[in-house]
Amino acid sequence: GEDVEQSLFLSVREGDSSVINCTYTDSSSTYLYWYKQEPGAGLQLLTYIFSNMDMKQDQRLTVLLNKKDKHLSLRIADTQTGDSAIYFCAEKSGGSYIPTFGRGTSLIVHP
Amino acid sequence: EAGVAQSPRYKIIEKRQSVAFWCNPISGHATLYWYQQILGQGPKLLIQFQNNGVVDDSQLPKDRFSAERLKGVDSTLKIQPAKLEDSAVYLCASSYRGDTEAFFGQGTRLTVV
């Protein structure tokens, strides 16, 4: 199976919270990332979390990490139409400089 | 600060033709990456350079793909000959060091027909 798994689509109403989930398999992962990709654009690093943390908050973004279950989530509060994009989960283990990406979750925000 | 520049933005070629992509990383960034992103998938690393040396090219199909970074700045990625399954977006990224944040260019969308 995939090393990093995400659901492919999420649809939310503007103003609601969005929660994008990710699971990974490498127990030696040290960094976990969320990237955003808008149409026709490259990847933008949104936030990251060290594996020894449970939670990280940055304005409207909250990252939760359950290391035991190897589950990572990204919560976007007060989702706006400008948040519509593909969100990639990625993990990197201590022995590698190269993150492994999931297939991406397409977030669709409708009025 | 200028970002990672890539050209061309789009390219359409016939199978068995050759194609080259160019990347100019952020000034001062020693590490440069080429990723392949097939539609509906996450990016897959093809090759990583540290200055002008190759760090990892284990996922580069070397029978048809080649990449170079001769002066440790700009890089080119070449495909010769192209196959239909090479249709993808080719992303270039750079970072100050290999363990710091990578910044991505907008990518080159290749369509092989």
Short mmCIF file of C-alpha atoms in Angstrom, two decimals:
data_model
loop_
_atom_site.label_atom_id
_atom_site.label_comp_id
_atom_site.label_asym_id
_atom_site.label_seq_id
_atom_site.Cartn_x
_atom_site.Cartn_y
_atom_site.Cartn_z
CA GLY A 1 0.00 0.00 0.00
CA GLU A 2 0.88 3.67 -0.14
CA ASP A 3 3.32 5.02 2.46
CA VAL A 4 1.16 8.11 2.96
CA GLU A 5 -2.61 7.89 2.45
CA GLN A 6 -5.20 10.61 2.15
CA SER A 7 -8.80 10.74 1.07
CA LEU A 8 -9.10 12.27 -2.39
CA PHE A 9 -11.90 14.81 -1.96
CA LEU A 10 -13.46 16.99 0.72
CA SER A 11 -16.32 19.40 0.15
CA VAL A 12 -17.28 22.02 2.75
CA ARG A 13 -19.43 25.11 2.99
CA GLU A 14 -17.77 28.50 3.29
CA GLY A 15 -17.37 29.45 6.93
CA ASP A 16 -17.33 25.86 8.19
CA SER A 17 -14.24 24.06 9.45
CA SER A 18 -12.41 21.62 7.18
CA VAL A 19 -10.56 18.59 8.48
CA ILE A 20 -8.17 16.79 6.15
CA ASN A 21 -6.83 13.47 7.37
CA CYS A 22 -3.67 11.55 6.56
CA THR A 23 -2.17 8.26 7.68
CA TYR A 24 1.42 7.18 7.26
CA THR A 25 3.35 3.98 7.78
CA ASP A 26 6.92 4.98 8.66
CA SER A 27 7.23 4.87 12.45
CA SER A 28 10.59 6.65 12.21
CA SER A 29 9.04 9.75 10.65
CA THR A 30 10.50 12.84 12.25
CA TYR A 31 8.79 15.63 10.33
CA LEU A 32 5.25 15.73 8.97
CA TYR A 33 4.16 18.41 6.55
CA TRP A 34 1.10 19.90 4.95
CA TYR A 35 1.52 21.47 1.51
CA LYS A 36 -1.04 23.42 -0.51
CA GLN A 37 -1.19 23.37 -4.30
CA GLU A 38 -3.43 25.80 -6.13
CA PRO A 39 -4.31 25.22 -9.81
CA GLY A 40 -1.32 25.79 -12.06
CA ALA A 41 0.98 26.55 -9.15
CA GLY A 42 3.77 24.78 -7.37
CA LEU A 43 3.61 23.41 -3.85
CA GLN A 44 3.50 25.80 -0.92
CA LEU A 45 4.51 24.62 2.53
CA LEU A 46 1.65 25.47 4.89
CA THR A 47 2.89 24.06 8.14
CA TYR A 48 4.84 21.20 9.63
CA ILE A 49 5.06 19.39 12.93
CA PHE A 50 7.85 17.51 14.63
CA SER A 51 7.05 13.95 15.58
CA ASN A 52 7.50 14.71 19.29
CA MET A 53 4.61 17.19 19.21
CA ASP A 54 0.88 16.47 19.48
CA MET A 55 -0.49 19.71 18.18
CA LYS A 56 0.55 22.87 16.41
CA GLN A 57 -1.62 25.91 15.78
CA ASP A 58 -0.95 28.68 13.31
CA GLN A 59 -3.76 31.19 12.86
CA ARG A 60 -6.62 29.29 11.16
CA LEU A 61 -4.60 26.10 10.84
CA THR A 62 -4.40 23.38 13.50
CA VAL A 63 -2.31 20.27 13.01
CA LEU A 64 -2.97 17.24 15.20
CA LEU A 65 -0.61 14.28 15.35
CA ASN A 66 -1.45 10.89 16.82
CA LYS A 67 1.90 9.17 16.66
CA LYS A 68 0.57 5.89 18.09
CA ASP A 69 -1.96 5.57 15.26
CA LYS A 70 0.32 7.32 12.71
CA HIS A 71 -2.50 9.75 11.96
CA LEU A 72 -2.09 13.39 11.01
CA SER A 73 -4.86 15.92 10.47
CA LEU A 74 -5.11 19.49 9.27
CA ARG A 75 -8.01 21.60 10.47
CA ILE A 76 -8.80 24.84 8.68
CA ALA A 77 -11.12 27.09 10.68
CA ASP A 78 -13.59 29.43 8.93
CA THR A 79 -12.83 27.92 5.52
CA GLN A 80 -12.88 30.44 2.67
CA THR A 81 -13.23 29.98 -1.10
CA GLY A 82 -9.56 30.91 -1.39
CA ASP A 83 -8.73 27.76 0.54
CA SER A 84 -9.92 25.62 -2.38
CA ALA A 85 -6.84 23.69 -3.47
CA ILE A 86 -5.17 20.31 -3.24
CA TYR A 87 -3.60 19.60 0.15
CA PHE A 88 -0.70 17.17 0.35
CA CYS A 89 0.43 15.38 3.45
CA ALA A 90 4.13 14.47 3.48
CA GLU A 91 6.46 12.76 5.92
CA LYS A 92 10.19 12.63 6.27
CA SER A 93 12.20 10.21 8.36
CA GLY A 94 15.37 11.13 10.16
CA GLY A 95 17.53 9.20 7.75
CA SER A 96 16.34 11.03 4.68
CA TYR A 97 16.18 14.59 3.48
CA ILE A 98 13.40 13.71 1.06
CA PRO A 99 9.72 13.91 2.03
CA THR A 100 7.30 11.26 0.81
CA PHE A 101 4.04 12.74 -0.41
CA GLY A 102 0.49 11.44 -0.31
CA ARG A 103 -1.76 11.68 -3.36
CA GLY A 104 -3.40 14.87 -2.17
CA THR A 105 -6.89 15.83 -0.99
CA SER A 106 -8.90 18.19 -3.19
CA LEU A 107 -10.70 20.67 -0.93
CA ILE A 108 -13.76 22.24 -2.55
CA VAL A 109 -15.31 25.19 -0.74
CA HIS A 110 -18.78 26.20 -1.87
CA PRO A 111 -20.87 29.20 -0.83
CA GLU B 1 13.15 37.52 -3.07
CA ALA B 2 12.67 35.83 -6.44
CA GLY B 3 11.27 32.33 -6.32
CA VAL B 4 12.21 29.20 -8.23
CA ALA B 5 11.86 29.85 -11.94
CA GLN B 6 11.00 27.13 -14.42
CA SER B 7 10.51 27.12 -18.17
CA PRO B 8 8.66 26.39 -20.26
CA ARG B 9 5.32 26.37 -18.45
CA TYR B 10 3.75 24.00 -20.95
CA LYS B 11 5.11 21.60 -23.55
CA ILE B 12 3.37 19.23 -25.93
CA ILE B 13 5.48 16.71 -27.84
CA GLU B 14 4.97 13.50 -29.71
CA LYS B 15 6.17 10.21 -28.27
CA ARG B 16 9.78 9.38 -29.08
CA GLN B 17 10.67 13.07 -29.30
CA SER B 18 13.09 14.75 -26.89
CA VAL B 19 12.34 17.54 -24.43
CA ALA B 20 14.29 19.62 -21.94
CA PHE B 21 13.17 21.61 -18.92
CA TRP B 22 15.07 24.37 -17.23
CA CYS B 23 15.15 25.45 -13.59
CA ASN B 24 16.73 28.45 -11.88
CA PRO B 25 16.69 27.99 -8.10
CA ILE B 26 16.54 30.65 -5.45
CA SER B 27 19.88 32.43 -5.17
CA GLY B 28 22.14 30.83 -2.59
CA HIS B 29 20.23 27.55 -2.41
CA ALA B 30 22.65 24.66 -2.56
CA THR B 31 20.08 21.88 -2.87
CA LEU B 32 17.96 21.42 -5.98
CA TYR B 33 15.28 18.81 -6.58
CA TRP B 34 13.34 17.62 -9.62
CA TYR B 35 9.97 16.02 -8.94
CA GLN B 36 7.51 14.31 -11.29
CA GLN B 37 3.83 14.77 -10.48
CA ILE B 38 1.48 12.58 -12.49
CA LEU B 39 -2.14 13.72 -12.53
CA GLY B 40 -3.95 12.58 -9.39
CA GLN B 41 -0.77 11.64 -7.56
CA GLY B 42 1.64 13.28 -5.18
CA PRO B 43 5.05 14.47 -6.35
CA LYS B 44 7.73 11.82 -6.72
CA LEU B 45 11.37 12.77 -6.37
CA LEU B 46 13.42 12.09 -9.50
CA ILE B 47 16.78 13.55 -8.53
CA GLN B 48 18.38 15.68 -5.83
CA PHE B 49 21.52 17.79 -6.30
CA GLN B 50 23.76 19.27 -3.65
CA ASN B 51 25.61 22.05 -5.47
CA ASN B 52 26.65 20.31 -8.71
CA GLY B 53 26.78 16.79 -7.29
CA VAL B 54 23.99 14.20 -7.34
CA VAL B 55 22.76 13.15 -3.88
CA ASP B 56 19.97 10.79 -4.90
CA ASP B 57 18.84 9.68 -8.36
CA SER B 58 17.49 6.29 -7.38
CA GLN B 59 14.05 6.99 -8.88
CA LEU B 60 15.29 8.56 -12.11
CA PRO B 61 14.63 6.32 -15.16
CA LYS B 62 18.18 6.62 -16.41
CA ASP B 63 17.54 4.93 -19.73
CA ARG B 64 15.61 8.01 -20.88
CA PHE B 65 15.94 10.74 -18.25
CA SER B 66 19.03 12.79 -17.53
CA ALA B 67 19.68 15.86 -15.44
CA GLU B 68 22.61 18.13 -14.84
CA ARG B 69 23.58 21.10 -12.74
CA LEU B 70 26.97 21.92 -14.13
CA LYS B 71 27.81 25.12 -12.26
CA GLY B 72 25.81 24.34 -9.16
CA VAL B 73 23.10 26.88 -10.00
CA ASP B 74 20.72 26.27 -12.93
CA SER B 75 19.62 22.78 -13.82
CA THR B 76 18.17 21.04 -16.85
CA LEU B 77 16.13 17.86 -16.97
CA LYS B 78 15.96 16.00 -20.28
CA ILE B 79 13.79 13.18 -21.52
CA GLN B 80 14.95 11.30 -24.59
CA PRO B 81 12.91 9.63 -26.04
CA ALA B 82 9.61 10.54 -24.38
CA LYS B 83 6.85 8.03 -23.71
CA LEU B 84 3.14 8.61 -23.21
CA GLU B 85 3.47 7.79 -19.50
CA ASP B 86 5.91 10.69 -19.08
CA SER B 87 2.96 13.10 -19.29
CA ALA B 88 3.10 14.92 -15.97
CA VAL B 89 4.02 18.16 -14.27
CA TYR B 90 7.74 18.42 -13.61
CA LEU B 91 8.43 20.45 -10.49
CA CYS B 92 11.74 21.96 -9.53
CA ALA B 93 12.43 22.90 -5.92
CA SER B 94 15.37 24.32 -4.05
CA SER B 95 16.43 24.64 -0.45
CA TYR B 96 19.25 26.36 1.37
CA ARG B 97 20.41 23.01 2.66
CA GLY B 98 19.04 19.52 2.20
CA ASP B 99 17.34 19.58 5.60
CA THR B 100 15.65 22.96 5.32
CA GLU B 101 12.35 23.94 3.71
CA ALA B 102 12.13 23.38 -0.03
CA PHE B 103 10.55 26.07 -2.21
CA PHE B 104 8.80 24.91 -5.36
CA GLY B 105 8.54 26.43 -8.81
CA GLN B 106 5.28 26.50 -10.75
CA GLY B 107 6.24 23.46 -12.76
CA THR B 108 6.33 22.49 -16.42
CA ARG B 109 3.29 20.60 -17.67
CA LEU B 110 4.39 18.02 -20.24
CA THR B 111 1.90 16.31 -22.50
CA VAL B 112 3.16 13.47 -24.67
CA VAL B 113 0.82 12.54 -27.51
#
